[in-house]
């Protein structure tokens, strides 16, 4: 029995797409359990690069079942655009290799509009969201007014739900924010079209995933975003609106915690963040720019330049704790190659003491001063390393520090974007 989780351990974009694709070769089912098309997961196969936002990264194999769980917020427009994009690239998508939860919440046009309006109204305190309607959709879910996939499948229920929702949303859009109301008929017609196309993929995915695990199939759960974007354990309010940590799997795929067999945290060899919010080890100097250039740190979903900084082991330790990580996959170790010295943060100086956890209060976090340990760098050309032994000695010392500090085994080291640029240390 195997039910294994891949999670982001920092602020997203750690290489979860690459790791999921790599690990998916040996599994039967790949499941997205939270987030939506705010995610941008890159998978490189040979000389082809695929950018996935909502469809699980197992889709590039012919024989895997890919599941969009109930914890996901689903924008049907984005889904069908992605299906078109993949089909044009030669990837076949059918109800036997893609399943969508009947309980997933639908992102509606007003969610996207409200995402933009709310960001603008926050002014300088904007979160820097992806603008995909994620926050407003999860707000409706928790407020119990959301429209689920099964509610769209029942046309009468959908009509009623849309009427009720649109009345309230239009009041907010026009009366609170002074913007134009949305038209019922055009949204209704558009979603009834989606309904037809969506219906064949819709299943009770908790039943499907449970049965897969119980019949000894291997299931891989693909996280989106990362620990510090988690709604509870991230740098609130500069977070996304879902549970990005291991606990999110149980809720977002309808699976009990006793079935989970392990969790690998994906972490870059340095740190990046897109959007606003605190980032203790951020580099504002030439080294930050050097890392951005070397790692091509630009967002997959929004194209924004990613903020770059040193590796923060306090964050990795936090990730390991809150998700009970069994392993780490360290990516982009090649990106740092060529730097004479590299630093890692091993604690925050806070009120005269050294702490090794991320405080809840942003005001406290702002007072935290990173404590660094400096290491000698390694050579540029490590992207062809095939075994751990082939890695430069200084890179190994760096990796040892990560293991020792987080008390979590590193099982995979990634030295480039390709599938083959992956060093597997423990037969993962
Ligand atoms: P995700 O959101 O966690 O799936 O990560 P993204 O796809 O947003 O960003 C990771 C980027 O790094 C992508 O462009 C990947 O192709 C690339 N990548 C992944 N692993 C490595 C690696 O080990 N080395 C290098 N140079 N690039 C990598
Ligand atoms: P993957 O899965 C990096 C960030 C946004 C913003 C905050 C809230 O590719 O790692 P949202 O639109 O979710 O309400 O935005 O979260 N964010 C991500 N940053 N990678 C992601 O996904 C992200 N998804 C959301 O930039 O700061
Ligand atoms: Mg990404």
CSV table of N, CA, C and O in Angstrom, one decimal, residues 374-413:
chain,number,residue,atom,x,y,z
A,374,UNK,N,28.1,30.4,6.9
A,374,UNK,CA,28.6,30.6,5.5
A,374,UNK,C,29.3,29.3,5.1
A,374,UNK,O,30.0,28.7,5.9
A,375,UNK,N,29.2,28.9,3.8
A,375,UNK,CA,29.8,27.7,3.3
A,375,UNK,C,30.6,28.1,2.0
A,375,UNK,O,30.2,29.1,1.3
A,376,UNK,N,31.6,27.3,1.7
A,376,UNK,CA,32.3,27.5,0.4
A,376,UNK,C,31.4,27.0,-0.7
A,376,UNK,O,30.7,26.0,-0.5
A,377,UNK,N,31.4,27.7,-1.9
A,377,UNK,CA,30.5,27.4,-3.0
A,377,UNK,C,31.1,26.2,-3.8
A,377,UNK,O,32.1,25.6,-3.4
A,378,UNK,N,30.4,25.9,-4.9
A,378,UNK,CA,30.9,24.8,-5.7
A,378,UNK,C,30.8,25.2,-7.2
A,378,UNK,O,30.3,26.3,-7.5
A,379,UNK,N,31.4,24.3,-8.0
A,379,UNK,CA,31.5,24.7,-9.5
A,379,UNK,C,30.2,24.7,-10.2
A,379,UNK,O,29.2,24.2,-9.7
A,380,UNK,N,30.2,25.4,-11.3
A,380,UNK,CA,29.0,25.6,-12.1
A,380,UNK,C,28.4,24.3,-12.7
A,380,UNK,O,27.2,24.1,-12.6
A,381,UNK,N,29.3,23.5,-13.2
A,381,UNK,CA,28.8,22.4,-14.1
A,381,UNK,C,28.5,21.1,-13.3
A,381,UNK,O,29.3,20.2,-13.3
A,382,UNK,N,27.4,21.2,-12.7
A,382,UNK,CA,27.0,19.9,-12.0
A,382,UNK,C,25.7,19.3,-12.6
A,382,UNK,O,25.2,18.3,-12.1
A,383,UNK,N,25.2,19.9,-13.7
A,383,UNK,CA,23.9,19.5,-14.2
A,383,UNK,C,24.0,18.1,-14.8
A,383,UNK,O,23.0,17.5,-15.1
A,384,UNK,N,25.2,17.6,-15.0
A,384,UNK,CA,25.3,16.2,-15.5
A,384,UNK,C,25.6,15.1,-14.5
A,384,UNK,O,25.7,14.0,-14.8
A,385,UNK,N,25.7,15.6,-13.2
A,385,UNK,CA,26.0,14.6,-12.1
A,385,UNK,C,24.9,13.6,-12.1
A,385,UNK,O,23.7,13.9,-12.1
A,386,UNK,N,25.2,12.3,-12.0
A,386,UNK,CA,24.2,11.2,-12.0
A,386,UNK,C,24.1,10.6,-10.7
A,386,UNK,O,23.1,9.9,-10.4
A,387,UNK,N,25.2,10.7,-9.8
A,387,UNK,CA,25.1,10.1,-8.5
A,387,UNK,C,25.6,11.1,-7.5
A,387,UNK,O,26.2,12.1,-7.8
A,388,UNK,N,25.3,10.8,-6.2
A,388,UNK,CA,25.6,11.6,-5.1
A,388,UNK,C,27.2,11.8,-5.1
A,388,UNK,O,27.7,12.9,-4.9
A,389,UNK,N,27.9,10.7,-5.4
A,389,UNK,CA,29.3,10.8,-5.3
A,389,UNK,C,29.9,11.8,-6.4
A,389,UNK,O,31.0,12.3,-6.2
A,390,UNK,N,29.2,12.0,-7.4
A,390,UNK,CA,29.7,12.9,-8.5
A,390,UNK,C,29.5,14.4,-8.1
A,390,UNK,O,29.9,15.3,-8.8
A,391,UNK,N,28.7,14.6,-7.0
A,391,UNK,CA,28.5,16.0,-6.6
A,391,UNK,C,29.8,16.6,-6.0
A,391,UNK,O,30.5,15.8,-5.4
A,392,UNK,N,30.0,17.9,-6.2
A,392,UNK,CA,31.2,18.5,-5.6
A,392,UNK,C,31.2,18.4,-4.0
A,392,UNK,O,30.1,18.4,-3.5
A,393,UNK,N,32.3,18.2,-3.4
A,393,UNK,CA,32.4,18.0,-2.0
A,393,UNK,C,31.6,19.1,-1.2
A,393,UNK,O,30.9,18.9,-0.3
A,394,UNK,N,31.8,20.4,-1.7
A,394,UNK,CA,31.2,21.5,-1.0
A,394,UNK,C,29.6,21.5,-1.1
A,394,UNK,O,28.9,21.9,-0.1
A,395,UNK,N,29.1,20.9,-2.2
A,395,UNK,CA,27.7,20.8,-2.3
A,395,UNK,C,27.2,19.7,-1.3
A,395,UNK,O,26.1,19.9,-0.7
A,396,UNK,N,28.0,18.7,-1.1
A,396,UNK,CA,27.6,17.6,-0.2
A,396,UNK,C,27.6,18.2,1.3
A,396,UNK,O,26.7,17.8,2.1
A,397,UNK,N,28.6,19.0,1.6
A,397,UNK,CA,28.6,19.6,2.9
A,397,UNK,C,27.4,20.5,3.2
A,397,UNK,O,26.7,20.4,4.2
A,398,UNK,N,27.0,21.2,2.1
A,398,UNK,CA,25.8,22.0,2.2
A,398,UNK,C,24.5,21.1,2.4
A,398,UNK,O,23.7,21.4,3.3
A,399,UNK,N,24.4,20.1,1.7
A,399,UNK,CA,23.3,19.1,1.8
A,399,UNK,C,23.3,18.5,3.2
A,399,UNK,O,22.2,18.3,3.8
A,400,UNK,N,24.5,18.1,3.7
A,400,UNK,CA,24.5,17.5,5.0
A,400,UNK,C,24.0,18.5,6.1
A,400,UNK,O,23.3,18.1,7.0
A,401,UNK,N,24.3,19.8,5.9
A,401,UNK,CA,23.8,20.8,6.9
A,401,UNK,C,22.3,20.8,6.9
A,401,UNK,O,21.7,20.9,8.0
A,402,UNK,N,21.7,20.7,5.7
A,402,UNK,CA,20.2,20.7,5.6
A,402,UNK,C,19.6,19.5,6.4
A,402,UNK,O,18.7,19.6,7.2
A,403,UNK,N,20.2,18.3,6.1
A,403,UNK,CA,19.7,17.1,6.8
A,403,UNK,C,19.9,17.2,8.3
A,403,UNK,O,18.9,16.9,9.1
A,404,UNK,N,21.0,17.7,8.7
A,404,UNK,CA,21.4,17.7,10.1
A,404,UNK,C,20.4,18.7,10.8
A,404,UNK,O,19.8,18.4,11.9
A,405,UNK,N,20.2,19.9,10.2
A,405,UNK,CA,19.5,20.9,10.9
A,405,UNK,C,18.0,20.5,11.0
A,405,UNK,O,17.3,20.8,12.0
A,406,UNK,N,17.5,19.9,9.9
A,406,UNK,CA,16.0,19.6,9.9
A,406,UNK,C,15.7,18.3,10.4
A,406,UNK,O,14.5,17.9,10.6
A,407,UNK,N,16.8,17.5,10.6
A,407,UNK,CA,16.6,16.1,11.1
A,407,UNK,C,15.7,15.3,10.1
A,407,UNK,O,14.8,14.5,10.5
A,408,UNK,N,15.8,15.6,8.9
A,408,UNK,CA,15.0,15.0,7.8
A,408,UNK,C,15.9,14.5,6.7
A,408,UNK,O,16.7,15.3,6.2
A,409,UNK,N,15.7,13.3,6.3
A,409,UNK,CA,16.6,12.7,5.3
A,409,UNK,C,16.4,13.4,3.9
A,409,UNK,O,15.3,13.5,3.4
A,410,UNK,N,17.5,13.7,3.2
A,410,UNK,CA,17.4,14.1,1.8
A,410,UNK,C,17.4,12.8,0.9
A,410,UNK,O,18.4,12.1,1.0
A,411,UNK,N,16.4,12.6,0.2
A,411,UNK,CA,16.3,11.4,-0.7
A,411,UNK,C,16.5,11.7,-2.1
A,411,UNK,O,16.7,10.8,-2.9
A,412,UNK,N,16.3,12.9,-2.5
A,412,UNK,CA,16.4,13.3,-3.9
A,412,UNK,C,17.2,14.6,-4.0
A,412,UNK,O,16.9,15.6,-3.3
A,413,UNK,N,18.1,14.7,-5.0
A,413,UNK,CA,18.8,15.9,-5.3
A,413,UNK,C,18.6,16.2,-6.8
A,413,UNK,O,18.9,15.3,-7.6
